[in-house]
Structures are given as structure tokens and as C-alpha cells.
CSV table of C-alpha atoms in Angstrom, one decimal:
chain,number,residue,atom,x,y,z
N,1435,UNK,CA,-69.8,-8.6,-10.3
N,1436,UNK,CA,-69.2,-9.6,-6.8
N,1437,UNK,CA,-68.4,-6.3,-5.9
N,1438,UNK,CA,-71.8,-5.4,-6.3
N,1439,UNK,CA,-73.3,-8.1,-4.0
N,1440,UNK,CA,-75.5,-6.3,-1.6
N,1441,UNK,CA,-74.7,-5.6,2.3
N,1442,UNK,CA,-77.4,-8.3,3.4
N,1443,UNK,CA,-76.0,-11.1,1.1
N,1444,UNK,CA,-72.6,-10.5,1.6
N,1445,UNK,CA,-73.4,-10.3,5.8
N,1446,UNK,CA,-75.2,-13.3,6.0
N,1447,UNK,CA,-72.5,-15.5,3.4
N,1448,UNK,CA,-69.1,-14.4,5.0
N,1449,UNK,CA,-67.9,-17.7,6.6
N,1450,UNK,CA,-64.6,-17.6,7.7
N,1451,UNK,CA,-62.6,-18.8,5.0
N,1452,UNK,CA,-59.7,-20.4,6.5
N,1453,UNK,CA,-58.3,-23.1,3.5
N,1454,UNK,CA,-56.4,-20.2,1.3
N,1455,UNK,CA,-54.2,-20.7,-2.4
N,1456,UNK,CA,-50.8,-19.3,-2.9
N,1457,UNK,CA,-51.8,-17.4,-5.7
N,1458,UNK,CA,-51.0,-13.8,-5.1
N,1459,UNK,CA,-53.8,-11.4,-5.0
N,1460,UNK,CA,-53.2,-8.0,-6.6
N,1461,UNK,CA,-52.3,-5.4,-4.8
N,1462,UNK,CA,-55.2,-2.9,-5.8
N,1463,UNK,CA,-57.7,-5.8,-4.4
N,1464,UNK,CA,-55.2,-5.3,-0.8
N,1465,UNK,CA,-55.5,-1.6,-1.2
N,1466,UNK,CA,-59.4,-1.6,-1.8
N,1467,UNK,CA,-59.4,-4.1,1.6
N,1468,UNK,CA,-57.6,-1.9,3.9
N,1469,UNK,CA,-59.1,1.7,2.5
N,1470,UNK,CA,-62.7,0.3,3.1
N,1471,UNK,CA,-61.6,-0.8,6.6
N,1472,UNK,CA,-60.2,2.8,7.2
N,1473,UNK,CA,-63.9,3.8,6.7
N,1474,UNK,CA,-65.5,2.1,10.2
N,1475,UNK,CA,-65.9,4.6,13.4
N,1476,UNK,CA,-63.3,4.8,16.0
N,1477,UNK,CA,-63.9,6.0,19.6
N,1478,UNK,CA,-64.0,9.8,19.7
N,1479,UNK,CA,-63.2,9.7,15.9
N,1480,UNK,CA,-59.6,9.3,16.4
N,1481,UNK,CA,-58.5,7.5,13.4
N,1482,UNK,CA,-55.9,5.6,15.1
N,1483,UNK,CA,-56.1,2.7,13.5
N,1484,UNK,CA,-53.3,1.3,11.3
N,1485,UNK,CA,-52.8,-1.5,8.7
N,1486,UNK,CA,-50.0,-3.5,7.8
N,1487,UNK,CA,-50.1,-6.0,4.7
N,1488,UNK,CA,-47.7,-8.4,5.0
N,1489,UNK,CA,-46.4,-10.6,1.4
N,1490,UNK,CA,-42.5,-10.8,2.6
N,1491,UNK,CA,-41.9,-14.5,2.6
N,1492,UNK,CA,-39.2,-14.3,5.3
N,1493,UNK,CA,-41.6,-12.0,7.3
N,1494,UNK,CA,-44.6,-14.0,7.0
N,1495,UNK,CA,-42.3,-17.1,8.2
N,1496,UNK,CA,-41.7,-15.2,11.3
N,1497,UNK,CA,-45.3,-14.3,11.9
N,1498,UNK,CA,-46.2,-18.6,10.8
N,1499,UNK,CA,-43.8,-19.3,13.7
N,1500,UNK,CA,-45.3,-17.0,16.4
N,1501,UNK,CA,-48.7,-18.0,15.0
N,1502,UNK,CA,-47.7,-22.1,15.6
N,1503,UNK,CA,-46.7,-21.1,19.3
N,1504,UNK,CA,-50.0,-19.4,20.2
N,1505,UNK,CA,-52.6,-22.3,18.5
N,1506,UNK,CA,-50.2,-24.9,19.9
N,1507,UNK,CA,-51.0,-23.9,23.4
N,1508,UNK,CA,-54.4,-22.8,22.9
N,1509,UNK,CA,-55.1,-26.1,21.9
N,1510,UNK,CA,-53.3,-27.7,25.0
N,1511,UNK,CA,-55.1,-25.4,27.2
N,1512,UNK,CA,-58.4,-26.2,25.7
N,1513,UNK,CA,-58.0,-30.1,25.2
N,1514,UNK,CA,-61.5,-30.2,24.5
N,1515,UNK,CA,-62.3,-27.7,21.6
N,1516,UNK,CA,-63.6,-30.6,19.3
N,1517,UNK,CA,-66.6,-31.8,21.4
N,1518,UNK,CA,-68.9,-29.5,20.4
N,1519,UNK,CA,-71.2,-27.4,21.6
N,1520,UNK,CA,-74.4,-26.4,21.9
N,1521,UNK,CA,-75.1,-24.5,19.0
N,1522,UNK,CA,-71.9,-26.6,16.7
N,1523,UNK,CA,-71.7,-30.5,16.8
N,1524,UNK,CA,-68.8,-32.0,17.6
N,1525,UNK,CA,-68.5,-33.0,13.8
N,1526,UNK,CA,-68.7,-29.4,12.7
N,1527,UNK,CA,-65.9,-28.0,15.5
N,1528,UNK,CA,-63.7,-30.5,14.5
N,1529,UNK,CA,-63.4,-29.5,10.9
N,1530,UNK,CA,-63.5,-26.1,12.1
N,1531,UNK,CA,-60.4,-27.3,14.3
N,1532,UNK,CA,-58.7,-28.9,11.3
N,1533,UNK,CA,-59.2,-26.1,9.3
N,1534,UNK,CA,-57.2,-24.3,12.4
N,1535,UNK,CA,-54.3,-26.7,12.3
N,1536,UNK,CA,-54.5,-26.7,8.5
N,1537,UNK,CA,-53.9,-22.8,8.6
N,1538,UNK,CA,-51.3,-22.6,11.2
N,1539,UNK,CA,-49.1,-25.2,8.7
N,1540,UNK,CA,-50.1,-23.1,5.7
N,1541,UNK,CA,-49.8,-19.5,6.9
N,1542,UNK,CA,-46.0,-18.6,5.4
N,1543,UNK,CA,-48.0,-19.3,2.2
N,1544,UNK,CA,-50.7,-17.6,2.2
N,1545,UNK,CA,-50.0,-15.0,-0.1
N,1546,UNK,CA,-50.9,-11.7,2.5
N,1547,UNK,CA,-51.2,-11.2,6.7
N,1548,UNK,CA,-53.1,-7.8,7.3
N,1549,UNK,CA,-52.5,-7.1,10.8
N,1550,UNK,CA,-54.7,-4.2,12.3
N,1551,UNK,CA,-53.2,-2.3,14.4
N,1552,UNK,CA,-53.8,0.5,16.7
N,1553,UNK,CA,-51.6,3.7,17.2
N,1554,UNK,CA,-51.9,5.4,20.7
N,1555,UNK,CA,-49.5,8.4,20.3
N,1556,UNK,CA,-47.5,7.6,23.5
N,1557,UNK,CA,-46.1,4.3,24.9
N,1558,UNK,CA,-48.4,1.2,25.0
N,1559,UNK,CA,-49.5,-0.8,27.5
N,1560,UNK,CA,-52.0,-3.8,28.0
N,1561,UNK,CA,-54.7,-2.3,29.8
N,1562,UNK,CA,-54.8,0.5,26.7
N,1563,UNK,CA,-55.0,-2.3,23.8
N,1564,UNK,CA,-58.3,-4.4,25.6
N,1565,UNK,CA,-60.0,-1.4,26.2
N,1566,UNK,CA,-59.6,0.3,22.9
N,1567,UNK,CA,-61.7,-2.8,20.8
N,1568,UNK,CA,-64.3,-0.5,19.4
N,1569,UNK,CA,-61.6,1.2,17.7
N,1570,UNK,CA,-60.4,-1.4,15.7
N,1571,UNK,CA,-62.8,-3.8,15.2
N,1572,UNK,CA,-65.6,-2.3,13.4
N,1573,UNK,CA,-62.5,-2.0,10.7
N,1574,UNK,CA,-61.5,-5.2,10.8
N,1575,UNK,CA,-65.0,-6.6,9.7
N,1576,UNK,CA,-65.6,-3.8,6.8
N,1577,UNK,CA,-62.3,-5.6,5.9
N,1578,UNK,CA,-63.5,-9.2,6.2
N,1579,UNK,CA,-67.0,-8.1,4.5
N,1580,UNK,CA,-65.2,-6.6,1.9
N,1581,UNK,CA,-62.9,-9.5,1.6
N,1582,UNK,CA,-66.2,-11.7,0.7
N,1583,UNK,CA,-67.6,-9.6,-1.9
N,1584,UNK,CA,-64.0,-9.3,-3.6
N,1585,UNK,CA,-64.0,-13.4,-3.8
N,1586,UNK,CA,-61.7,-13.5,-1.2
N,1587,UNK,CA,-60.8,-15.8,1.7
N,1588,UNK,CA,-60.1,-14.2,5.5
N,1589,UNK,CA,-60.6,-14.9,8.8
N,1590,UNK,CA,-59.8,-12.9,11.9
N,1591,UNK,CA,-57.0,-14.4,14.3
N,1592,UNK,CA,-55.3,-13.5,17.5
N,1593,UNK,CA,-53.2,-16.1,18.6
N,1594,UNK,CA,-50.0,-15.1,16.7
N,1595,UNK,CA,-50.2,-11.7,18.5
N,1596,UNK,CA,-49.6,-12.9,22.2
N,1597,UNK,CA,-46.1,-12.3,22.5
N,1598,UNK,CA,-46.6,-8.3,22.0
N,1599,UNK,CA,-42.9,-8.2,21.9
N,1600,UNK,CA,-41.5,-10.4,19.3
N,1601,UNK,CA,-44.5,-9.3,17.2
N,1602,UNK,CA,-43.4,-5.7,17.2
N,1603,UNK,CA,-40.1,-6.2,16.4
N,1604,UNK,CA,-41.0,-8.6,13.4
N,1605,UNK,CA,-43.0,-5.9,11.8
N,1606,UNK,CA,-40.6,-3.2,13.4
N,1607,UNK,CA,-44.1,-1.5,15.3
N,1608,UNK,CA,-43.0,1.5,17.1
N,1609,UNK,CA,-43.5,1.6,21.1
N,1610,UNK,CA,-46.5,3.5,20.8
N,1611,UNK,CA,-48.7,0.9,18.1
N,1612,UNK,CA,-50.0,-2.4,19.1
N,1613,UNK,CA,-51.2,-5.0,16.8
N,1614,UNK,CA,-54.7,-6.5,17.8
N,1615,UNK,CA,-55.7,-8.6,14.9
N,1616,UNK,CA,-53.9,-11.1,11.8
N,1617,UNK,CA,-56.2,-11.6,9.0
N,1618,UNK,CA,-54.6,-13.8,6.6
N,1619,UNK,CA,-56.0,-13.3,3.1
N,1620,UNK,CA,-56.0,-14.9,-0.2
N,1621,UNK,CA,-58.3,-17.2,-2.5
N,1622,UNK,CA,-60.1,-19.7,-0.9
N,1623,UNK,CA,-59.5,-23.1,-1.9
N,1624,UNK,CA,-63.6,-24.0,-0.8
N,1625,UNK,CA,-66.7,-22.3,-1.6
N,1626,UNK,CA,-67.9,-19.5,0.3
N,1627,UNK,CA,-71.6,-20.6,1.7
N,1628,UNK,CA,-73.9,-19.2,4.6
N,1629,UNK,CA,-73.2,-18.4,7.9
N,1630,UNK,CA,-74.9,-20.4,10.7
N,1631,UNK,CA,-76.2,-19.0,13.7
N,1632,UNK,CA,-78.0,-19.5,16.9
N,1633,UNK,CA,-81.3,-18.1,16.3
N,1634,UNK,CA,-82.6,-14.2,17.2
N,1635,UNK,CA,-85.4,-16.1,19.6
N,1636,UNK,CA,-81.8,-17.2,21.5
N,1637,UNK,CA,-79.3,-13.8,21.5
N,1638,UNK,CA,-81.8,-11.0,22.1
N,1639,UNK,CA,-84.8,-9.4,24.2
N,1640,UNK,CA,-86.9,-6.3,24.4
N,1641,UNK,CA,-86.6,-4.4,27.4
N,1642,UNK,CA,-84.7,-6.3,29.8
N,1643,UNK,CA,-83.0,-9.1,29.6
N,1644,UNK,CA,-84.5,-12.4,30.8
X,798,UNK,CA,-84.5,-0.1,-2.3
X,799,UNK,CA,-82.6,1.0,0.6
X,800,UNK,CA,-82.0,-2.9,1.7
X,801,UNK,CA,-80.0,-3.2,-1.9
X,802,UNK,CA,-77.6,-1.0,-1.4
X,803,UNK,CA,-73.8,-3.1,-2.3
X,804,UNK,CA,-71.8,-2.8,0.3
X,805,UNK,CA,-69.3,-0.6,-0.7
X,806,UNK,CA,-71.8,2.2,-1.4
X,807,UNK,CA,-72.6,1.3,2.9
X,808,UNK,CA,-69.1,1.5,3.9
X,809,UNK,CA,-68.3,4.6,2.6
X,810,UNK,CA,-71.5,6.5,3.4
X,811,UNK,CA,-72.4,5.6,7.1
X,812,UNK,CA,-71.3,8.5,9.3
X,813,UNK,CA,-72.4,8.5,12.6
X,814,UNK,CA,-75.8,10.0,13.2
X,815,UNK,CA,-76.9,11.4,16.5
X,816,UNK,CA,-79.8,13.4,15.6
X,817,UNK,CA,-82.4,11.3,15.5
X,818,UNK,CA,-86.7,12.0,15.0
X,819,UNK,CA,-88.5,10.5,18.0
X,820,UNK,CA,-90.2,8.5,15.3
X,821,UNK,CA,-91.2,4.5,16.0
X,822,UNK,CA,-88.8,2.2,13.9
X,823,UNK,CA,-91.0,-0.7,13.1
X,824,UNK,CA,-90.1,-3.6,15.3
X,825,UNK,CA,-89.3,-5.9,12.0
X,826,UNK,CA,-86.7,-3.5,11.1
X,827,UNK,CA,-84.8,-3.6,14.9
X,828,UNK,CA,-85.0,-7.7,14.7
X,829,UNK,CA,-83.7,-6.9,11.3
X,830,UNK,CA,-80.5,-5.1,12.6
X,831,UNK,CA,-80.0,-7.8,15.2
X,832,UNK,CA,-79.9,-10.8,13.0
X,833,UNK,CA,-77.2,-9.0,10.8
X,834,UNK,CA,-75.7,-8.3,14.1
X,835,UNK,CA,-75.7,-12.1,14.7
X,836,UNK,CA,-74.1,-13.1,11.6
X,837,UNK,CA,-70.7,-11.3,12.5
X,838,UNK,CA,-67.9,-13.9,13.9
X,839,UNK,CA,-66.7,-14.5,17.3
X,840,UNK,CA,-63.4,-15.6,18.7
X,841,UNK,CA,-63.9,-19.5,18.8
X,842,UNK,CA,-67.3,-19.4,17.3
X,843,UNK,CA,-68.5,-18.8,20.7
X,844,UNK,CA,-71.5,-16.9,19.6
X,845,UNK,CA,-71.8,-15.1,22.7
X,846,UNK,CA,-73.0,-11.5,22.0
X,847,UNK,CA,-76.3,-10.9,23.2
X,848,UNK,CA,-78.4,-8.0,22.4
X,849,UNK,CA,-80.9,-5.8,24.0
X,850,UNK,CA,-83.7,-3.8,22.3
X,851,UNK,CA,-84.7,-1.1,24.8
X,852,UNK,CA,-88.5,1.2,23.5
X,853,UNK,CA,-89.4,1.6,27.2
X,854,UNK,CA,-89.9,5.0,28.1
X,855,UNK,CA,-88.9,4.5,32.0
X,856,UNK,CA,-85.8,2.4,31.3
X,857,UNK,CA,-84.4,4.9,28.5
X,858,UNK,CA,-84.8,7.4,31.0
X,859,UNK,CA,-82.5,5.5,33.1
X,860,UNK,CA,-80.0,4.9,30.5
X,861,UNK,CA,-80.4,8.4,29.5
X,862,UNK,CA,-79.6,9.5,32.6
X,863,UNK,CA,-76.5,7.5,33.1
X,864,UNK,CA,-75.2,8.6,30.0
X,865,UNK,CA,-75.3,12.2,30.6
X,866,UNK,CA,-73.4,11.3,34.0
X,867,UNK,CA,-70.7,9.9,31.6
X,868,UNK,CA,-71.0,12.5,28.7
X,869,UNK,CA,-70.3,15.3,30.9
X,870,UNK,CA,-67.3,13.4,33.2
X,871,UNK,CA,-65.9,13.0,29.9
X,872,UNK,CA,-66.2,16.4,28.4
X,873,UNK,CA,-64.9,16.9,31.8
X,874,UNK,CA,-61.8,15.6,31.6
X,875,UNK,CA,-61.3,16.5,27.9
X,876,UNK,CA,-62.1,20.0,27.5
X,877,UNK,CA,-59.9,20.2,24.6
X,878,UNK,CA,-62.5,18.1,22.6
X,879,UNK,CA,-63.5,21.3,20.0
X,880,UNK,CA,-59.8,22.3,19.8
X,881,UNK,CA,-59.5,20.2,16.6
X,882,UNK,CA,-57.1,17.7,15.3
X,883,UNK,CA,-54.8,16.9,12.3
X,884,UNK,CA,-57.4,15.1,10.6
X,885,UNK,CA,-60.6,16.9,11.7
X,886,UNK,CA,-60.9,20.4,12.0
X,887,UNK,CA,-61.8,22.6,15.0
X,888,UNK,CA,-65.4,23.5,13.4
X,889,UNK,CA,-65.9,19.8,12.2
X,890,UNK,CA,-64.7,18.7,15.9
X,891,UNK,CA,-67.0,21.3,17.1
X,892,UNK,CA,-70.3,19.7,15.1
X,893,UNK,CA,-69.2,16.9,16.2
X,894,UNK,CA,-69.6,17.6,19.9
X,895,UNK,CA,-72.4,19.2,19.4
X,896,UNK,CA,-73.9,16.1,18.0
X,897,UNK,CA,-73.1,14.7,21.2
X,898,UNK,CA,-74.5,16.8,23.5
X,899,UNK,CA,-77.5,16.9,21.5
X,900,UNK,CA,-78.1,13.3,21.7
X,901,UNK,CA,-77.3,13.4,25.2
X,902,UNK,CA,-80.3,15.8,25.9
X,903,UNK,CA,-82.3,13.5,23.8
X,904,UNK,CA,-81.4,10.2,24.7
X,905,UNK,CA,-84.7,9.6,26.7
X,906,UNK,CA,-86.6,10.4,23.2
X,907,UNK,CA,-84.9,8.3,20.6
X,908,UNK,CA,-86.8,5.1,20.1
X,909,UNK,CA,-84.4,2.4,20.8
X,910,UNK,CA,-81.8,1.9,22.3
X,911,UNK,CA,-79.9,-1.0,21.4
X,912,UNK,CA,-77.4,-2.7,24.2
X,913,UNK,CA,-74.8,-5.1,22.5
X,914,UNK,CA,-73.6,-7.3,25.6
X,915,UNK,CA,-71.4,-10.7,26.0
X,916,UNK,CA,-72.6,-13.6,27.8
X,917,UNK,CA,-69.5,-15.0,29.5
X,918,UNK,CA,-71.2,-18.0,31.2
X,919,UNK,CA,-69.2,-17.0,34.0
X,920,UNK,CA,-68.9,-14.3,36.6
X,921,UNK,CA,-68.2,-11.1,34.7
X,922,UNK,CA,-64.9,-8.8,35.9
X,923,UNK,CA,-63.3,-5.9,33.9
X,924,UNK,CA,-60.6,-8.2,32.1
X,925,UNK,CA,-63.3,-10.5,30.4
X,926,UNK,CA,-65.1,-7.5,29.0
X,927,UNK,CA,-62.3,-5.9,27.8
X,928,UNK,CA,-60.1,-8.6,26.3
X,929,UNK,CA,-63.3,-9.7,24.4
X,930,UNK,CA,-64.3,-7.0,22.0
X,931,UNK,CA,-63.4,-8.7,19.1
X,932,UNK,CA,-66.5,-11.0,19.9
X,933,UNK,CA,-69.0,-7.8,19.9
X,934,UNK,CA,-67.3,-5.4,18.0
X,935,UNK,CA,-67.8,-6.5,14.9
X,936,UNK,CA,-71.3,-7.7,15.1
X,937,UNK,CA,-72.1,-4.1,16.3
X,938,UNK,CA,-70.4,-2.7,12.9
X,939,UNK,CA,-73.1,-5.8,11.0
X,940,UNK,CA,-75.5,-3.3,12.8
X,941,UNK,CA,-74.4,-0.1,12.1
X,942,UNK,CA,-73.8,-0.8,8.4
X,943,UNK,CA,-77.4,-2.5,7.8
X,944,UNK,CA,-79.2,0.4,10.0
X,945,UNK,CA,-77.4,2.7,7.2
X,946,UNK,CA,-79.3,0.3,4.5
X,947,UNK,CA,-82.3,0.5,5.7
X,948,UNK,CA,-82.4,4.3,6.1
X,949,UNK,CA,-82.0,4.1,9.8
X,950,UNK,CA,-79.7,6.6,12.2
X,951,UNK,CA,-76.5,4.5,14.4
X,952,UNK,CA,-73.9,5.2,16.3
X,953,UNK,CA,-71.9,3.4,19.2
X,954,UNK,CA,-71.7,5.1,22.1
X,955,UNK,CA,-69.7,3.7,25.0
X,956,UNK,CA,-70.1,6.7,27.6
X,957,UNK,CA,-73.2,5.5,29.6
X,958,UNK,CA,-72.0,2.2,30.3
X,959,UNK,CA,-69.5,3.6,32.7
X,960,UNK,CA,-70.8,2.5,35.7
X,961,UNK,CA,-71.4,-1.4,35.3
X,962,UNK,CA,-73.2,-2.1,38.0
X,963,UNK,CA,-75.8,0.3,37.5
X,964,UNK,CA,-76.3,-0.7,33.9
X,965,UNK,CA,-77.0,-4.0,34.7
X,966,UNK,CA,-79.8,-3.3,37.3
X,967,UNK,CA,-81.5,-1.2,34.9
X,968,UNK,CA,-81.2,-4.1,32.2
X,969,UNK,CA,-81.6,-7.0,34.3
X,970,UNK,CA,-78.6,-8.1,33.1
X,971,UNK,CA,-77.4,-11.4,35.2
X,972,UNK,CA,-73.7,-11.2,36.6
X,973,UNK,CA,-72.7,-13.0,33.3
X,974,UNK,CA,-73.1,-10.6,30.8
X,975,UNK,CA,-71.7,-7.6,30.6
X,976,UNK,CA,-72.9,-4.2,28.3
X,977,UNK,CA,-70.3,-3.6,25.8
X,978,UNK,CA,-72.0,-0.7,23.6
X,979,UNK,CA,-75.0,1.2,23.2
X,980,UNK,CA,-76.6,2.1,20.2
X,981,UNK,CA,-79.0,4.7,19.5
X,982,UNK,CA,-81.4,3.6,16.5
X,983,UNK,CA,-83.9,5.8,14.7
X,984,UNK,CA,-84.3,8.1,11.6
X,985,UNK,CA,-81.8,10.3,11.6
X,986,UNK,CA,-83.3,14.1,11.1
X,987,UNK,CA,-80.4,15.2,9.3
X,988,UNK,CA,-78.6,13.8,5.4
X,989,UNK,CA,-76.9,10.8,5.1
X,990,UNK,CA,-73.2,11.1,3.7
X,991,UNK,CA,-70.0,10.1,2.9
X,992,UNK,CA,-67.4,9.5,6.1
X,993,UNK,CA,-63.9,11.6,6.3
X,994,UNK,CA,-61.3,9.7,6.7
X,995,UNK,CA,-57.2,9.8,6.3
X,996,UNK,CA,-56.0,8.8,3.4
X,997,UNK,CA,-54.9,4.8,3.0
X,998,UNK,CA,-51.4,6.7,2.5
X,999,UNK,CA,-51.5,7.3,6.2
X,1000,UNK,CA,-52.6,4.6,8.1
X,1001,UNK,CA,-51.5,1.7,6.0
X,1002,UNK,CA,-47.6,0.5,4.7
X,1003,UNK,CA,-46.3,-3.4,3.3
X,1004,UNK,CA,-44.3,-5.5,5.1
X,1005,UNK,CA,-43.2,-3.7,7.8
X,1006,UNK,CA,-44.2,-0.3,9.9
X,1007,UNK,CA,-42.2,2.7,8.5
């Protein structure tokens, strides 16, 4: 059973999985996603962290709309996202590109948006949502790792959240929460494969860096 | 075998472990951790978390040092730390800090020290590091979870990186990277267990915050 697929396998075969069905996925699989992202660390053990799952068709529309704003003009400020680089060729960034553009026309039906959130007890502000990463993140990727052993599809996104305002009032977020992270979830309409890297020899040293 | 473990078994048993023997970890074992840590994703695929393996006595001394400087400004300024919270009690809180403090006397002794830094290909400043987390984060949780696997004591620490300019003289680090988290690696002296967390009641609703 793929819930049983150990940590290494599922670590090193969690592509993102952007190309999702409609189909809806049961809510007990959504539950088991979020609860096993509610197990990472957060700084000083706060907890703070907060998850939303999102299956309202007139909310996910919304969230599709903001979404098509923010990869629209992250994709006019960086005219040249499809000429590789140099660990991708320009032939694998564009599909990864496409796969992009495919989601932002498919999001309002893919059938669930988990957006991680973070709740800071007193009013929000910028400089207290960059700075609080390590409080989130570890979460979000027990989510995504969890995702791939359940057979399901997910990718980490961000660009739907940069207008913090008409995001909080589309999932009605109190002043003191802050949403840092959509994951849109479902079954993937590809086959989940192996990751691919730049090498250890490349990303690390002993000692010092050099 | 440890390495076998399903990942659900690691998610919900990989609490944070500070006490840690002085104890070699086999070099195979921290290239191990590092690899997983590559695997994780990075906004735009831009790879760019790089990682630093520190087993030099003279240059964990250094880091040791600067992470009692930020330990104690931090207890410091929080000197409610053992009082406690809704989800962690006054004695756990207490353990917890104690933890802390113990690691911070024993820093110089644990036998690595892993740094998890971004490479910006740019001149560093504050609002790269901290708008960028989602690019390290979740690589360091790929860490944490497989150091659980194999048997081995984590936790991210964020305390001695404080002072950015002094971290990167100790590491070398050129003015494009930046240190995002430390790690403390080694066999933990004490049980491994299952984490405490909230219940999925509290931290997660459908559709729309309520």
C-alpha cells in the first residue's frame, strides 16, 4: 500500500505534480494531509500554524482569479523563465512552464486548495510573515510528502497569495493570520517519477564553504 | 532497519532532540541527510539551498559561541519561556528549555553541525533571506525527518545565526549566501518518541477560517 512507501522512496519520488483530475478526493485522505503537517516543528514550539482546505467551487474561483493575476505578472516580469538553466534545459523549464499556465487555467477545478497559514495572536504585518518561514514550512512538506505516498498530486505555490488583502477576505482570515502557502491537491493526471537534482558534489562542503 | 521506516511512522515520531552523545556520525550518513535535504523543492526550481557540514573542533567553537550569545539574548527577552502555554504545559515548557540550554553548553561537542544556507547569486540583504524560506525550509524538514530514520538526533535552531556577519566569517560564506538554519546532528542520548501536538480540530477548518 502506498501508505507504507518508506521516507527515502517517497523523498526522492515527490515531483511536483502539477496536471491534477477533478475527481474529488475523500475527505479522511484531506484530514490525514493536514494532521501529518500539524506534526513538523515550529519556532519555539508554538504551534501556530493553521490549515485551510478549500472544495467551495465559488471560493476556489476566487482564489483561481487571484492566482491568474500573480503567474500573469510573474511571467511578464521574468520574460525569460523558459531558457533554461544550468541545472534544467530549456526543454525541461518549458514544460515545467506549461504545466504552470496549465494549472493556473485549471485551478477552480482542482478538487481541493490547502492554504497554510500562520496565526500570530495579534495584528500581522509583512516583516512577521517572511521571518516566521521555519514555522510553516517544515509542515507544508510533511504535507506534500504525505501527499505522494497517498497517490496524490501537490505542489507548493505562492503567487495567488500576493495581494494579502483580498486573500484574507476570500477565506475570511482574521487580522492576526496570514496565509503563506496554496497547495492545490488532487489526482494527478501523470505518473509520479524521480526528482532530479544537482548533485551533493555541487550544494554542499565540509567545514567551510568554498 | 532504521532507513525503512514509512514515512508516517517518521512524521509522527521525530521530536526535537537536543541532547546529543559526542559520538562521530559516520560521514556516509551526514552526505546521506544532505542528499535527502536536496531532494526537497524550491520556488522556481531554483535549487539554491546549499549546505554546510561543520566536524571542526575550532569552528564549532565559534558557532557555539555565537549561539550562546543568541540563546541567552533570547531567554533574555523572554523570561516567560517556562511559564507554559495552552498547548504545552509549564513542566513540559520547562524540559523543554532545559533541552536548550543544555545544548547550548554543548554545542562545541556535538559532532556536526549542519548550516542550511541560500545562494542568491546576488548580494545578500535581510529581505532576500527572509522572503525565501520556502526554498530551505523544507529541504531542512527532508533532513530532519531522514536523521530521525536513521537513528540520528535534529533539530533547527535559528538563535546563533543572529549576527550575519559574523556567521559568515566563521563559514566562509561569500556575500551571496546567506545561513538560514543550523542543525545539530548526532545520537541523541535520550528516547525517541512520538511529537505533541494540537489536535487537527484546532488548527485546521474547510472553506473558510471560522
Amino acid at each position: 500500500m502506498a501508505e507504507d512507501m518508506n521516507l527515502l522512496d517517497v523523498i526522492y519520488n515527490c515531483r511536483a505534480m502539477r496536471r491534477l483530475d477533478s475527481r474529488e478526493v475523500p475527505e479522511e485522505l484531506l484530514v490525514k494531509l493536514i494532521d501529518a503537517a500539524n506534526q513538523a516543528p515550529s519556532g519555539s514550539n508554538m504551534q501556530n500554524g493553521r490549515w485551510l482546505v478549500v472544495r467551495d467551487p465559488k471560493i476556489k474561483q476566487q482564489l483561481a482569479e487571484l492566482n491568474r493575476i500573480g503567474v500573469e505578472a510573474y511571467m511578464g516580469f521574468n520574460a525569460d523563465l523558459s531558457n533554461g538553466l544550468p541545472h534544467q534545459s530549456a526543454d525541461k523549464r518549458s514544460k515545467m512552464i506549461n504545466a504552470v499556465l496549465w494549472q493556473m487555467e485549471h485551478m477552480h477545478e482542482i478538487p481541493a486548495l490547502v492554504i497554510a497559514c500562520l496565526e500570530f495572536g495579534t495584528k500581522v504585518n509583512q516583516d512577521m510573515i517572511s521571518t516566521n518561514g521555519g514555522s510553516i514550512w517544515p509542515g507544508i512538506q510533511n504535507l506534500l510528502l504525505t501527499a505522494r505516498a497517498l497517490g496524490l498530486g501537490a505542489t507548493p505555490t505562492t503567487l495567488a497569495l500576493s495581494n494579502y488583502q483580498a486573500v484574507s477576505e476570500v477565506l475570511n482570515l482574521p487580522d492576526t493570520m496570514a496565509a503563506c502557502c496554496l497547495i492545490p491537491v488532487g489526482y494527478p493526471t501523470g505518473k509520479f517519477g524521480p526528482v532530479s537534482r544537482k548533485p551533493t558534489s555541487e550544494i554542499m562542503c565540509f567545514e567551510q564553504w568554498q
